[in-house]
Structure formats: structure tokens, C-alpha cells
């Protein structure tokens, strides 16, 4: 009898533990979530995640999202450290095209697909921008000129091997033309160089040059997106000009391997509501970007596809030192 009572107590305690665990999981999040951003405060990634943080508590039972900037070495130390973060959903990582490209440019202790994808939260599209008085007014104009005069048109970018440079190479391949690619130390310096006449055209990404376009100093020949951007609604897309190319610089959320599936799903649901929030949508429009939500499954597929695409470009172009 005594043994039976003890057994019943053991079973009851076990069930209580299970129920308590289930209840705790159902209340996720029950404390602030830290978003690790491997870029400087004030940059594009930081602006996007702080806009998400502004609306996060509305959909996370009042819990906040704290942005933690770790900008050193293009985010490599931050990402490396994140690999060992607790897999409980309370630490998430900003993941973007630049980080993916880094895995092929240099030998780093992580890959582009080793984290669990939660969702995409924004898309920034590349665009070709020239001075207002440039002789080209359409995409066809500059492509025709580039074909007739190979490697004479100077195309600036934010840095050799970076996202905008590789986007320029993809454009070049699609156009069947050759440009003289000129790297600058960032997107801002590339626009400054364009205004100063140090280059003829820049492959840019929001918000680079948007204010100059709005101020009448620059004009956009084509935005490589599915539809026009609200911030520069007069600028036509490449698709409108029968040029079938979309160049998307995405940003999303990932978590460490081992994070429970139900927690990942709850995070996905929270961010879906954040991305659809009017305040967030407006913030992205002002930035020249687009609030875009993709589920973890959709986002993971896109990351894998871009991983293969950029690996091919980097290997063929001999960029970086990973494959040398």
C-alpha cells in the first residue's frame, strides 16, 4: 500500500511538471527578446529592427524586443557567438544577404543555412541611379551604350564583393554588356562619388541616394523590383522596361538550431503581425524599402537559393579568399 502511494505521488509530480512546462511554453514570450544585429546603430539593419521593436510588444503580450548591435568585422564575431546562444527563442539574429555573401567571400565559422529560419521581414531592392543631367534616360539607353562601348561606363558600388557589387554583376550578365566596376567605401561614398563625377552610374540599395533623387540631383533608370517603390514612385522598374531581373536584398530573422518548433512558430506569428502593422509599413516605405513577410519555410528556401547563386558568382569572379 505504501509503495502504491509513493508511485502515485511520483506520477502526480511528473504530470505536474509536464503541465507546468506546457503552460510555460504557451506563455512564450514571458520575458524580453534580444535581437542581435551585426551592424552599427543607425544603419539599415538597425533601423529595420528598431522599427520592428517599436511594434513588437503589441503582439508579444507586452514583452519587448531589445536590439543589441555588434558591428565589428561585418558581424562575424556576433554571428559566431550567436551559434552558442540558448535555443529558447529569447535570442534571435538579424540575417541578411550581406551575411550570406560573407560565408563565401571568406572562411568564417558558420554557413548561410545552419540557423533555423523564422521569417523574412523586409526587402530592399537594387536600382541604377545616375546624375540628373546624364545622357541616359532609360535602362535601354545605358545598356545600348555599354554594349557599344565595353568597360567605358564607370559603375560605382558600395565595395568590392559586397551585395551591390554582386548585384551589378548579375545585371551585367543579364544585359550582356560590360561595365567598369568601381568600388567605394560604402553606399554613401558611392553616391557622393556619383555626384562628384567620379563614376557615371551607381548600383545602389535603399536608402542610398533616395534623398538626392527626391531633391532632383539624381534620377533612377530602373528599380529591380516587382513593383515601384513608394519613396520614388516616378522611377520605373526593370520589369516595366522588359528587363526580367529582380535584385532583392532581404533581411530576416533566424534562431539557433535546437529551438523548439512551437517557439519558432510563435515567433513567426508575432513577426507576421509586426510586418503587417501600419507603423512598420510606413517606416519601411520612408526608408525606400518594402515590408515583406515570408514564413520560415519560404524564407529558408529563398536563403538556400541565394546561397547557391552567390556561391557561383563569387567562385567564377574569383572574389574573396575562401575558394583560392
PDB file of C-alpha atoms in Angstrom:
ATOM      1  CA  UNK A   1       0.000   0.000   0.000  1.00  0.00           C
ATOM      2  CA  UNK A   2       2.801   2.341   0.972  1.00  0.00           C
ATOM      3  CA  UNK A   3       4.612   1.587  -2.294  1.00  0.00           C
ATOM      4  CA  UNK A   4       1.441   2.264  -4.263  1.00  0.00           C
ATOM      5  CA  UNK A   5       1.001   5.646  -2.613  1.00  0.00           C
ATOM      6  CA  UNK A   6       4.608   6.563  -3.362  1.00  0.00           C
ATOM      7  CA  UNK A   7       4.151   5.568  -7.000  1.00  0.00           C
ATOM      8  CA  UNK A   8       1.032   7.695  -7.266  1.00  0.00           C
ATOM      9  CA  UNK A   9       2.900  10.675  -5.827  1.00  0.00           C
ATOM     10  CA  UNK A  10       5.744  10.202  -8.318  1.00  0.00           C
ATOM     11  CA  UNK A  11       3.291  10.051 -11.219  1.00  0.00           C
ATOM     12  CA  UNK A  12       1.448  13.127  -9.956  1.00  0.00           C
ATOM     13  CA  UNK A  13       4.681  15.093  -9.669  1.00  0.00           C
ATOM     14  CA  UNK A  14       5.705  14.076 -13.176  1.00  0.00           C
ATOM     15  CA  UNK A  15       2.351  15.139 -14.604  1.00  0.00           C
ATOM     16  CA  UNK A  16       2.539  18.435 -12.730  1.00  0.00           C
ATOM     17  CA  UNK A  17       5.970  19.066 -14.265  1.00  0.00           C
ATOM     18  CA  UNK A  18       4.693  18.303 -17.760  1.00  0.00           C
ATOM     19  CA  UNK A  19       1.664  20.547 -17.369  1.00  0.00           C
ATOM     20  CA  UNK A  20       3.791  23.351 -15.945  1.00  0.00           C
ATOM     21  CA  UNK A  21       6.221  23.051 -18.832  1.00  0.00           C
ATOM     22  CA  UNK A  22       3.366  23.144 -21.319  1.00  0.00           C
ATOM     23  CA  UNK A  23       1.884  26.175 -19.598  1.00  0.00           C
ATOM     24  CA  UNK A  24       5.246  27.942 -19.662  1.00  0.00           C
ATOM     25  CA  UNK A  25       5.627  27.285 -23.387  1.00  0.00           C
ATOM     26  CA  UNK A  26       2.106  28.530 -24.077  1.00  0.00           C
ATOM     27  CA  UNK A  27       3.018  31.842 -22.447  1.00  0.00           C
ATOM     28  CA  UNK A  28       6.034  32.482 -24.692  1.00  0.00           C
ATOM     29  CA  UNK A  29       7.389  35.096 -24.630  1.00  0.00           C
ATOM     30  CA  UNK A  30       7.424  35.674 -20.893  1.00  0.00           C
ATOM     31  CA  UNK A  31      10.439  37.996 -20.909  1.00  0.00           C
ATOM     32  CA  UNK A  32      12.179  40.388 -23.345  1.00  0.00           C
ATOM     33  CA  UNK A  33      13.602  39.016 -26.583  1.00  0.00           C
ATOM     34  CA  UNK A  34      17.086  40.142 -27.634  1.00  0.00           C
ATOM     35  CA  UNK A  35      17.672  40.775 -31.343  1.00  0.00           C
ATOM     36  CA  UNK A  36      21.345  40.564 -32.275  1.00  0.00           C
ATOM     37  CA  UNK A  37      22.221  42.888 -35.176  1.00  0.00           C
ATOM     38  CA  UNK A  38      25.733  42.562 -36.557  1.00  0.00           C
ATOM     39  CA  UNK A  39      25.784  46.100 -37.924  1.00  0.00           C
ATOM     40  CA  UNK A  40      26.185  49.588 -36.484  1.00  0.00           C
ATOM     41  CA  UNK A  41      23.438  51.639 -34.864  1.00  0.00           C
ATOM     42  CA  UNK A  42      21.822  53.913 -37.440  1.00  0.00           C
ATOM     43  CA  UNK A  43      22.448  51.582 -40.374  1.00  0.00           C
ATOM     44  CA  UNK A  44      19.779  49.898 -42.478  1.00  0.00           C
ATOM     45  CA  UNK A  45      19.601  46.730 -40.375  1.00  0.00           C
ATOM     46  CA  UNK A  46      19.414  48.718 -37.154  1.00  0.00           C
ATOM     47  CA  UNK A  47      16.633  50.974 -38.493  1.00  0.00           C
ATOM     48  CA  UNK A  48      14.587  47.961 -39.631  1.00  0.00           C
ATOM     49  CA  UNK A  49      14.887  46.074 -36.343  1.00  0.00           C
ATOM     50  CA  UNK A  50      14.191  49.140 -34.221  1.00  0.00           C
ATOM     51  CA  UNK A  51      11.043  49.703 -36.278  1.00  0.00           C
ATOM     52  CA  UNK A  52      10.084  46.092 -35.501  1.00  0.00           C
ATOM     53  CA  UNK A  53      10.916  46.653 -31.829  1.00  0.00           C
ATOM     54  CA  UNK A  54       8.527  49.619 -31.734  1.00  0.00           C
ATOM     55  CA  UNK A  55       5.539  47.412 -32.566  1.00  0.00           C
ATOM     56  CA  UNK A  56       6.735  44.077 -31.111  1.00  0.00           C
ATOM     57  CA  UNK A  57       5.111  44.468 -27.648  1.00  0.00           C
ATOM     58  CA  UNK A  58       1.661  44.858 -29.242  1.00  0.00           C
ATOM     59  CA  UNK A  59       1.811  41.276 -30.478  1.00  0.00           C
ATOM     60  CA  UNK A  60       4.026  39.656 -27.824  1.00  0.00           C
ATOM     61  CA  UNK A  61       1.852  40.059 -24.725  1.00  0.00           C
ATOM     62  CA  UNK A  62       3.613  43.300 -23.852  1.00  0.00           C
ATOM     63  CA  UNK A  63       7.107  41.824 -23.930  1.00  0.00           C
ATOM     64  CA  UNK A  64       9.769  43.981 -25.548  1.00  0.00           C
ATOM     65  CA  UNK A  65      12.393  43.281 -28.192  1.00  0.00           C
ATOM     66  CA  UNK A  66      15.803  44.714 -27.330  1.00  0.00           C
ATOM     67  CA  UNK A  67      18.170  45.443 -30.226  1.00  0.00           C
ATOM     68  CA  UNK A  68      21.795  44.533 -29.500  1.00  0.00           C
ATOM     69  CA  UNK A  69      24.254  45.996 -32.027  1.00  0.00           C
ATOM     70  CA  UNK A  70      27.539  44.098 -32.539  1.00  0.00           C
ATOM     71  CA  UNK A  71      29.051  45.702 -35.653  1.00  0.00           C
ATOM     72  CA  UNK A  72      32.671  44.536 -35.526  1.00  0.00           C
ATOM     73  CA  UNK A  73      34.131  42.689 -38.557  1.00  0.00           C
ATOM     74  CA  UNK A  74      30.911  42.739 -40.608  1.00  0.00           C
ATOM     75  CA  UNK A  75      29.090  40.914 -37.821  1.00  0.00           C
ATOM     76  CA  UNK A  76      31.265  37.775 -37.904  1.00  0.00           C
ATOM     77  CA  UNK A  77      32.032  37.773 -34.133  1.00  0.00           C
ATOM     78  CA  UNK A  78      28.357  38.379 -33.320  1.00  0.00           C
ATOM     79  CA  UNK A  79      27.168  35.543 -35.557  1.00  0.00           C
ATOM     80  CA  UNK A  80      29.859  33.190 -34.262  1.00  0.00           C
ATOM     81  CA  UNK A  81      28.826  33.947 -30.682  1.00  0.00           C
ATOM     82  CA  UNK A  82      25.160  33.514 -31.585  1.00  0.00           C
ATOM     83  CA  UNK A  83      25.783  29.917 -32.643  1.00  0.00           C
ATOM     84  CA  UNK A  84      26.087  29.068 -28.950  1.00  0.00           C
ATOM     85  CA  UNK A  85      23.137  31.174 -27.770  1.00  0.00           C
ATOM     86  CA  UNK A  86      20.427  29.412 -25.738  1.00  0.00           C
ATOM     87  CA  UNK A  87      17.960  27.786 -28.123  1.00  0.00           C
ATOM     88  CA  UNK A  88      14.901  29.071 -26.284  1.00  0.00           C
ATOM     89  CA  UNK A  89      13.607  31.814 -28.592  1.00  0.00           C
ATOM     90  CA  UNK A  90      14.800  34.670 -26.408  1.00  0.00           C
ATOM     91  CA  UNK A  91      17.772  35.439 -28.643  1.00  0.00           C
ATOM     92  CA  UNK A  92      17.178  36.000 -32.331  1.00  0.00           C
ATOM     93  CA  UNK A  93      19.557  37.078 -35.085  1.00  0.00           C
ATOM     94  CA  UNK A  94      19.214  39.549 -37.946  1.00  0.00           C
ATOM     95  CA  UNK A  95      20.230  37.660 -41.109  1.00  0.00           C
ATOM     96  CA  UNK A  96      20.665  39.295 -44.500  1.00  0.00           C
ATOM     97  CA  UNK A  97      22.214  38.966 -47.947  1.00  0.00           C
ATOM     98  CA  UNK A  98      25.483  40.572 -46.843  1.00  0.00           C
ATOM     99  CA  UNK A  99      25.979  37.930 -44.139  1.00  0.00           C
ATOM    100  CA  UNK A 100      25.231  35.197 -46.668  1.00  0.00           C
ATOM    101  CA  UNK A 101      27.768  36.633 -49.127  1.00  0.00           C
ATOM    102  CA  UNK A 102      30.367  36.791 -46.346  1.00  0.00           C
ATOM    103  CA  UNK A 103      30.186  32.999 -45.941  1.00  0.00           C
ATOM    104  CA  UNK A 104      31.520  32.635 -49.488  1.00  0.00           C
ATOM    105  CA  UNK A 105      33.925  35.561 -49.572  1.00  0.00           C
ATOM    106  CA  UNK A 106      35.931  34.466 -46.535  1.00  0.00           C
ATOM    107  CA  UNK A 107      36.436  31.468 -44.285  1.00  0.00           C
ATOM    108  CA  UNK A 108      34.062  32.001 -41.386  1.00  0.00           C
ATOM    109  CA  UNK A 109      32.887  29.556 -38.697  1.00  0.00           C
ATOM    110  CA  UNK A 110      29.290  29.428 -39.912  1.00  0.00           C
ATOM    111  CA  UNK A 111      27.292  28.801 -43.076  1.00  0.00           C
ATOM    112  CA  UNK A 112      24.348  30.642 -44.572  1.00  0.00           C
ATOM    113  CA  UNK A 113      21.892  27.834 -43.903  1.00  0.00           C
ATOM    114  CA  UNK A 114      22.847  26.466 -40.486  1.00  0.00           C
ATOM    115  CA  UNK A 115      20.375  28.556 -38.476  1.00  0.00           C
ATOM    116  CA  UNK A 116      16.627  27.948 -38.274  1.00  0.00           C
ATOM    117  CA  UNK A 117      14.789  30.470 -40.467  1.00  0.00           C
ATOM    118  CA  UNK A 118      11.897  32.220 -38.715  1.00  0.00           C
ATOM    119  CA  UNK A 119      10.762  34.704 -41.371  1.00  0.00           C
ATOM    120  CA  UNK A 120      11.664  37.497 -43.768  1.00  0.00           C
ATOM    121  CA  UNK A 121      10.723  40.973 -42.551  1.00  0.00           C
ATOM    122  CA  UNK A 122      11.749  43.406 -45.297  1.00  0.00           C
ATOM    123  CA  UNK A 123      13.041  43.656 -48.836  1.00  0.00           C
ATOM    124  CA  UNK A 124      15.273  46.364 -50.251  1.00  0.00           C
ATOM    125  CA  UNK A 125      15.688  46.369 -53.996  1.00  0.00           C
ATOM    126  CA  UNK A 126      18.672  47.463 -56.024  1.00  0.00           C
ATOM    127  CA  UNK A 127      18.359  50.284 -58.525  1.00  0.00           C
ATOM    128  CA  UNK A 128      20.539  52.033 -61.093  1.00  0.00           C
ATOM    129  CA  UNK A 129      20.957  55.723 -60.337  1.00  0.00           C
ATOM    130  CA  UNK A 130      22.657  58.413 -62.429  1.00  0.00           C
ATOM    131  CA  UNK A 131      23.045  62.193 -62.283  1.00  0.00           C
ATOM    132  CA  UNK A 132      20.027  64.200 -63.332  1.00  0.00           C
ATOM    133  CA  UNK A 133      21.858  65.541 -66.403  1.00  0.00           C
ATOM    134  CA  UNK A 134      23.126  62.125 -67.556  1.00  0.00           C
ATOM    135  CA  UNK A 135      22.553  61.295 -71.213  1.00  0.00           C
ATOM    136  CA  UNK A 136      20.716  58.062 -70.336  1.00  0.00           C
ATOM    137  CA  UNK A 137      17.018  58.282 -69.542  1.00  0.00           C
ATOM    138  CA  UNK A 138      16.042  54.616 -69.731  1.00  0.00           C
ATOM    139  CA  UNK A 139      17.567  51.245 -68.970  1.00  0.00           C
ATOM    140  CA  UNK A 140      17.744  50.522 -72.692  1.00  0.00           C
ATOM    141  CA  UNK A 141      19.809  53.697 -73.213  1.00  0.00           C
ATOM    142  CA  UNK A 142      22.592  52.699 -70.838  1.00  0.00           C
ATOM    143  CA  UNK A 143      22.637  49.048 -71.934  1.00  0.00           C
ATOM    144  CA  UNK A 144      22.923  50.076 -75.583  1.00  0.00           C
ATOM    145  CA  UNK A 145      25.790  52.436 -74.742  1.00  0.00           C
ATOM    146  CA  UNK A 146      27.574  49.807 -72.638  1.00  0.00           C
ATOM    147  CA  UNK A 147      27.369  47.263 -75.438  1.00  0.00           C
ATOM    148  CA  UNK A 148      28.697  49.758 -77.978  1.00  0.00           C
ATOM    149  CA  UNK A 149      31.493  50.918 -75.651  1.00  0.00           C
ATOM    150  CA  UNK A 150      32.502  47.985 -73.395  1.00  0.00           C
ATOM    151  CA  UNK A 151      34.039  48.805 -69.996  1.00  0.00           C
ATOM    152  CA  UNK A 152      33.889  52.556 -70.511  1.00  0.00           C
ATOM    153  CA  UNK A 153      30.856  53.350 -68.353  1.00  0.00           C
ATOM    154  CA  UNK A 154      32.021  53.565 -64.728  1.00  0.00           C
ATOM    155  CA  UNK A 155      29.609  51.778 -62.390  1.00  0.00           C
ATOM    156  CA  UNK A 156      30.107  52.521 -58.716  1.00  0.00           C
ATOM    157  CA  UNK A 157      29.192  50.162 -55.888  1.00  0.00           C
ATOM    158  CA  UNK A 158      29.433  50.065 -52.097  1.00  0.00           C
ATOM    159  CA  UNK A 159      32.532  47.848 -52.059  1.00  0.00           C
ATOM    160  CA  UNK A 160      34.176  45.009 -53.953  1.00  0.00           C
ATOM    161  CA  UNK A 161      32.449  41.705 -53.294  1.00  0.00           C
ATOM    162  CA  UNK A 162      29.555  43.317 -51.453  1.00  0.00           C
ATOM    163  CA  UNK A 163      25.856  42.879 -52.163  1.00  0.00           C
ATOM    164  CA  UNK A 164      25.612  45.855 -54.517  1.00  0.00           C
ATOM    165  CA  UNK A 165      28.722  44.799 -56.451  1.00  0.00           C
ATOM    166  CA  UNK A 166      27.375  41.287 -56.948  1.00  0.00           C
ATOM    167  CA  UNK A 167      24.010  42.751 -57.918  1.00  0.00           C
ATOM    168  CA  UNK A 168      25.839  44.840 -60.548  1.00  0.00           C
ATOM    169  CA  UNK A 169      27.497  41.691 -61.889  1.00  0.00           C
ATOM    170  CA  UNK A 170      24.130  39.927 -62.132  1.00  0.00           C
ATOM    171  CA  UNK A 171      22.746  42.941 -64.012  1.00  0.00           C
ATOM    172  CA  UNK A 172      25.768  42.942 -66.306  1.00  0.00           C
ATOM    173  CA  UNK A 173      25.315  39.242 -67.101  1.00  0.00           C
ATOM    174  CA  UNK A 174      21.623  39.681 -67.802  1.00  0.00           C
ATOM    175  CA  UNK A 175      22.252  42.721 -70.015  1.00  0.00           C
ATOM    176  CA  UNK A 176      25.079  41.088 -71.961  1.00  0.00           C
ATOM    177  CA  UNK A 177      27.144  44.256 -71.508  1.00  0.00           C
ATOM    178  CA  UNK A 178      30.409  45.138 -69.786  1.00  0.00           C
ATOM    179  CA  UNK A 179      30.900  47.962 -67.291  1.00  0.00           C
ATOM    180  CA  UNK A 180      33.944  49.327 -65.491  1.00  0.00           C
ATOM    181  CA  UNK A 181      33.124  48.458 -61.872  1.00  0.00           C
ATOM    182  CA  UNK A 182      34.379  50.942 -59.291  1.00  0.00           C
ATOM    183  CA  UNK A 183      34.233  50.053 -55.568  1.00  0.00           C
ATOM    184  CA  UNK A 184      33.729  52.774 -52.964  1.00  0.00           C
ATOM    185  CA  UNK A 185      33.915  52.506 -49.174  1.00  0.00           C
ATOM    186  CA  UNK A 186      30.180  52.161 -48.693  1.00  0.00           C
ATOM    187  CA  UNK A 187      26.910  53.085 -50.370  1.00  0.00           C
ATOM    188  CA  UNK A 188      27.014  56.685 -49.152  1.00  0.00           C
ATOM    189  CA  UNK A 189      30.508  57.317 -50.572  1.00  0.00           C
ATOM    190  CA  UNK A 190      29.410  55.752 -53.875  1.00  0.00           C
ATOM    191  CA  UNK A 191      26.580  58.290 -54.159  1.00  0.00           C
ATOM    192  CA  UNK A 192      28.971  61.098 -53.214  1.00  0.00           C
ATOM    193  CA  UNK A 193      31.311  59.868 -55.943  1.00  0.00           C
ATOM    194  CA  UNK A 194      28.476  59.879 -58.458  1.00  0.00           C
ATOM    195  CA  UNK A 195      27.523  63.443 -57.578  1.00  0.00           C
ATOM    196  CA  UNK A 196      31.175  64.482 -57.893  1.00  0.00           C
ATOM    197  CA  UNK A 197      31.555  62.819 -61.291  1.00  0.00           C
ATOM    198  CA  UNK A 198      33.947  60.119 -60.081  1.00  0.00           C
ATOM    199  CA  UNK A 199      31.672  57.483 -61.623  1.00  0.00           C
ATOM    200  CA  UNK A 200      28.813  57.521 -64.136  1.00  0.00           C
ATOM    201  CA  UNK A 201      26.201  55.257 -62.564  1.00  0.00           C
ATOM    202  CA  UNK A 202      25.751  53.502 -59.226  1.00  0.00           C
ATOM    203  CA  UNK A 203      24.131  50.183 -58.397  1.00  0.00           C
ATOM    204  CA  UNK A 204      22.503  51.272 -55.154  1.00  0.00           C
ATOM    205  CA  UNK A 205      20.181  49.982 -52.460  1.00  0.00           C
ATOM    206  CA  UNK A 206      17.803  51.911 -50.220  1.00  0.00           C
ATOM    207  CA  UNK A 207      18.228  54.388 -48.709  1.00  0.00           C
ATOM    208  CA  UNK A 208      21.329  55.246 -50.772  1.00  0.00           C
ATOM    209  CA  UNK A 209      20.666  58.291 -52.940  1.00  0.00           C
ATOM    210  CA  UNK A 210      16.910  58.324 -52.312  1.00  0.00           C
ATOM    211  CA  UNK A 211      17.043  61.825 -50.791  1.00  0.00           C
ATOM    212  CA  UNK A 212      19.111  63.014 -53.783  1.00  0.00           C
ATOM    213  CA  UNK A 213      16.546  61.610 -56.200  1.00  0.00           C
ATOM    214  CA  UNK A 214      13.742  63.306 -54.277  1.00  0.00           C
ATOM    215  CA  UNK A 215      15.800  66.526 -54.290  1.00  0.00           C
ATOM    216  CA  UNK A 216      16.274  66.454 -58.060  1.00  0.00           C
ATOM    217  CA  UNK A 217      20.035  65.821 -58.139  1.00  0.00           C
ATOM    218  CA  UNK A 218      19.832  62.220 -59.328  1.00  0.00           C
ATOM    219  CA  UNK A 219      17.462  60.052 -61.354  1.00  0.00           C
ATOM    220  CA  UNK A 220      16.792  56.334 -61.257  1.00  0.00           C
ATOM    221  CA  UNK A 221      16.886  54.452 -64.552  1.00  0.00           C
ATOM    222  CA  UNK A 222      15.355  51.285 -63.136  1.00  0.00           C
ATOM    223  CA  UNK A 223      14.377  49.695 -59.851  1.00  0.00           C
ATOM    224  CA  UNK A 224      14.908  45.933 -59.905  1.00  0.00           C
ATOM    225  CA  UNK A 225      11.728  45.033 -58.041  1.00  0.00           C
ATOM    226  CA  UNK A 226       8.317  43.593 -58.846  1.00  0.00           C
ATOM    227  CA  UNK A 227       6.638  46.975 -58.434  1.00  0.00           C
ATOM    228  CA  UNK A 228       7.574  50.628 -57.978  1.00  0.00           C
ATOM    229  CA  UNK A 229       8.808  51.920 -54.644  1.00  0.00           C
ATOM    230  CA  UNK A 230       6.609  54.394 -52.785  1.00  0.00           C
ATOM    231  CA  UNK A 231       9.577  56.603 -51.882  1.00  0.00           C
ATOM    232  CA  UNK A 232      10.443  57.138 -55.576  1.00  0.00           C
ATOM    233  CA  UNK A 233       7.184  56.292 -57.307  1.00  0.00           C
ATOM    234  CA  UNK A 234       8.194  58.003 -60.561  1.00  0.00           C
ATOM    235  CA  UNK A 235      11.088  55.584 -61.066  1.00  0.00           C
ATOM    236  CA  UNK A 236      10.149  52.668 -63.371  1.00  0.00           C
ATOM    237  CA  UNK A 237      11.005  49.061 -62.627  1.00  0.00           C
ATOM    238  CA  UNK A 238      13.199  46.969 -64.849  1.00  0.00           C
ATOM    239  CA  UNK A 239      10.249  44.669 -65.472  1.00  0.00           C
ATOM    240  CA  UNK A 240       8.246  47.597 -66.868  1.00  0.00           C
ATOM    241  CA  UNK A 241      11.088  48.086 -69.331  1.00  0.00           C
ATOM    242  CA  UNK A 242      11.034  44.423 -70.409  1.00  0.00           C
ATOM    243  CA  UNK A 243      14.179  43.624 -68.421  1.00  0.00           C
ATOM    244  CA  UNK A 244      13.473  40.442 -66.491  1.00  0.00           C
ATOM    245  CA  UNK A 245      15.595  40.822 -63.367  1.00  0.00           C
ATOM    246  CA  UNK A 246      14.714  41.264 -59.693  1.00  0.00           C
ATOM    247  CA  UNK A 247      17.556  42.095 -57.304  1.00  0.00           C
ATOM    248  CA  UNK A 248      16.305  41.754 -53.763  1.00  0.00           C
ATOM    249  CA  UNK A 249      18.416  42.481 -50.696  1.00  0.00           C
ATOM    250  CA  UNK A 250      16.388  40.756 -47.998  1.00  0.00           C
ATOM    251  CA  UNK A 251      16.532  40.847 -44.206  1.00  0.00           C
ATOM    252  CA  UNK A 252      15.074  38.276 -41.890  1.00  0.00           C
ATOM    253  CA  UNK A 253      15.108  36.544 -38.529  1.00  0.00           C
ATOM    254  CA  UNK A 254      16.843  33.283 -37.607  1.00  0.00           C
ATOM    255  CA  UNK A 255      17.309  31.357 -34.363  1.00  0.00           C
ATOM    256  CA  UNK A 256      19.853  28.755 -33.191  1.00  0.00           C
ATOM    257  CA  UNK A 257      19.498  25.101 -34.054  1.00  0.00           C
ATOM    258  CA  UNK A 258      17.574  23.240 -31.363  1.00  0.00           C
ATOM    259  CA  UNK A 259      14.991  25.973 -30.789  1.00  0.00           C
ATOM    260  CA  UNK A 260      11.639  24.220 -30.151  1.00  0.00           C
ATOM    261  CA  UNK A 261       9.359  24.138 -33.196  1.00  0.00           C
ATOM    262  CA  UNK A 262       6.425  25.636 -31.278  1.00  0.00           C
ATOM    263  CA  UNK A 263       8.563  28.597 -30.177  1.00  0.00           C
ATOM    264  CA  UNK A 264       9.728  29.168 -33.754  1.00  0.00           C
ATOM    265  CA  UNK A 265       6.101  29.098 -34.877  1.00  0.00           C
ATOM    266  CA  UNK A 266       5.067  31.615 -32.229  1.00  0.00           C
ATOM    267  CA  UNK A 267       7.902  33.942 -33.240  1.00  0.00           C
ATOM    268  CA  UNK A 268       6.844  33.615 -36.867  1.00  0.00           C
ATOM    269  CA  UNK A 269       3.285  34.607 -35.916  1.00  0.00           C
ATOM    270  CA  UNK A 270       4.426  37.587 -33.846  1.00  0.00           C
ATOM    271  CA  UNK A 271       6.626  38.918 -36.640  1.00  0.00           C
ATOM    272  CA  UNK A 272       3.894  38.426 -39.227  1.00  0.00           C
ATOM    273  CA  UNK A 273       1.736  40.839 -37.252  1.00  0.00           C
ATOM    274  CA  UNK A 274       4.670  43.230 -36.783  1.00  0.00           C
ATOM    275  CA  UNK A 275       5.406  43.302 -40.512  1.00  0.00           C
ATOM    276  CA  UNK A 276       1.739  43.972 -41.276  1.00  0.00           C
ATOM    277  CA  UNK A 277       1.499  46.777 -38.713  1.00  0.00           C
ATOM    278  CA  UNK A 278       0.807  50.139 -40.453  1.00  0.00           C
ATOM    279  CA  UNK A 279       3.520  51.926 -38.438  1.00  0.00           C
ATOM    280  CA  UNK A 280       6.146  49.429 -39.570  1.00  0.00           C
ATOM    281  CA  UNK A 281       4.948  49.505 -43.182  1.00  0.00           C
ATOM    282  CA  UNK A 282       5.168  53.303 -43.198  1.00  0.00           C
ATOM    283  CA  UNK A 283       8.664  53.236 -41.679  1.00  0.00           C
ATOM    284  CA  UNK A 284       9.860  50.865 -44.410  1.00  0.00           C
ATOM    285  CA  UNK A 285       8.269  52.956 -47.175  1.00  0.00           C
ATOM    286  CA  UNK A 286      10.073  56.076 -45.926  1.00  0.00           C
ATOM    287  CA  UNK A 287      13.316  54.111 -45.961  1.00  0.00           C
ATOM    288  CA  UNK A 288      12.759  53.176 -49.609  1.00  0.00           C
ATOM    289  CA  UNK A 289      12.245  49.529 -48.670  1.00  0.00           C
ATOM    290  CA  UNK A 290       9.207  47.262 -48.646  1.00  0.00           C
ATOM    291  CA  UNK A 291       7.669  45.460 -45.676  1.00  0.00           C
ATOM    292  CA  UNK A 292       7.673  41.839 -46.831  1.00  0.00           C
ATOM    293  CA  UNK A 293       6.749  38.770 -44.808  1.00  0.00           C
ATOM    294  CA  UNK A 294       7.752  35.247 -45.749  1.00  0.00           C
ATOM    295  CA  UNK A 295       7.186  32.249 -43.493  1.00  0.00           C
ATOM    296  CA  UNK A 296      10.145  30.331 -42.131  1.00  0.00           C
ATOM    297  CA  UNK A 297       9.723  27.703 -44.816  1.00  0.00           C
ATOM    298  CA  UNK A 298       9.529  30.282 -47.619  1.00  0.00           C
ATOM    299  CA  UNK A 299      12.405  32.305 -46.208  1.00  0.00           C
ATOM    300  CA  UNK A 300      14.578  29.220 -45.793  1.00  0.00           C
ATOM    301  CA  UNK A 301      14.015  28.241 -49.406  1.00  0.00           C
ATOM    302  CA  UNK A 302      14.974  31.738 -50.601  1.00  0.00           C
ATOM    303  CA  UNK A 303      18.131  31.761 -48.470  1.00  0.00           C
ATOM    304  CA  UNK A 304      19.178  28.386 -49.879  1.00  0.00           C
ATOM    305  CA  UNK A 305      18.596  29.551 -53.454  1.00  0.00           C
ATOM    306  CA  UNK A 306      20.598  32.755 -52.943  1.00  0.00           C
ATOM    307  CA  UNK A 307      23.314  30.767 -51.185  1.00  0.00           C
ATOM    308  CA  UNK A 308      23.839  28.703 -54.335  1.00  0.00           C
ATOM    309  CA  UNK A 309      23.549  31.722 -56.636  1.00  0.00           C
ATOM    310  CA  UNK A 310      26.108  33.874 -54.840  1.00  0.00           C
ATOM    311  CA  UNK A 311      28.499  30.980 -54.342  1.00  0.00           C
ATOM    312  CA  UNK A 312      28.578  30.550 -58.122  1.00  0.00           C
ATOM    313  CA  UNK A 313      29.151  34.270 -58.772  1.00  0.00           C
ATOM    314  CA  UNK A 314      31.937  34.530 -56.188  1.00  0.00           C
ATOM    315  CA  UNK A 315      33.724  31.422 -57.414  1.00  0.00           C
ATOM    316  CA  UNK A 316      33.518  32.475 -61.053  1.00  0.00           C
ATOM    317  CA  UNK A 317      34.594  36.039 -60.282  1.00  0.00           C
ATOM    318  CA  UNK A 318      37.471  34.978 -58.041  1.00  0.00           C
ATOM    319  CA  UNK A 319      36.293  37.271 -55.242  1.00  0.00           C
ATOM    320  CA  UNK A 320      37.427  36.956 -51.642  1.00  0.00           C
ATOM    321  CA  UNK A 321      39.837  34.323 -50.424  1.00  0.00           C
ATOM    322  CA  UNK A 322      37.671  31.342 -49.469  1.00  0.00           C
ATOM    323  CA  UNK A 323      37.954  29.492 -52.750  1.00  0.00           C
ATOM    324  CA  UNK A 324      41.540  30.440 -53.614  1.00  0.00           C
TER     325      UNK A 324
END
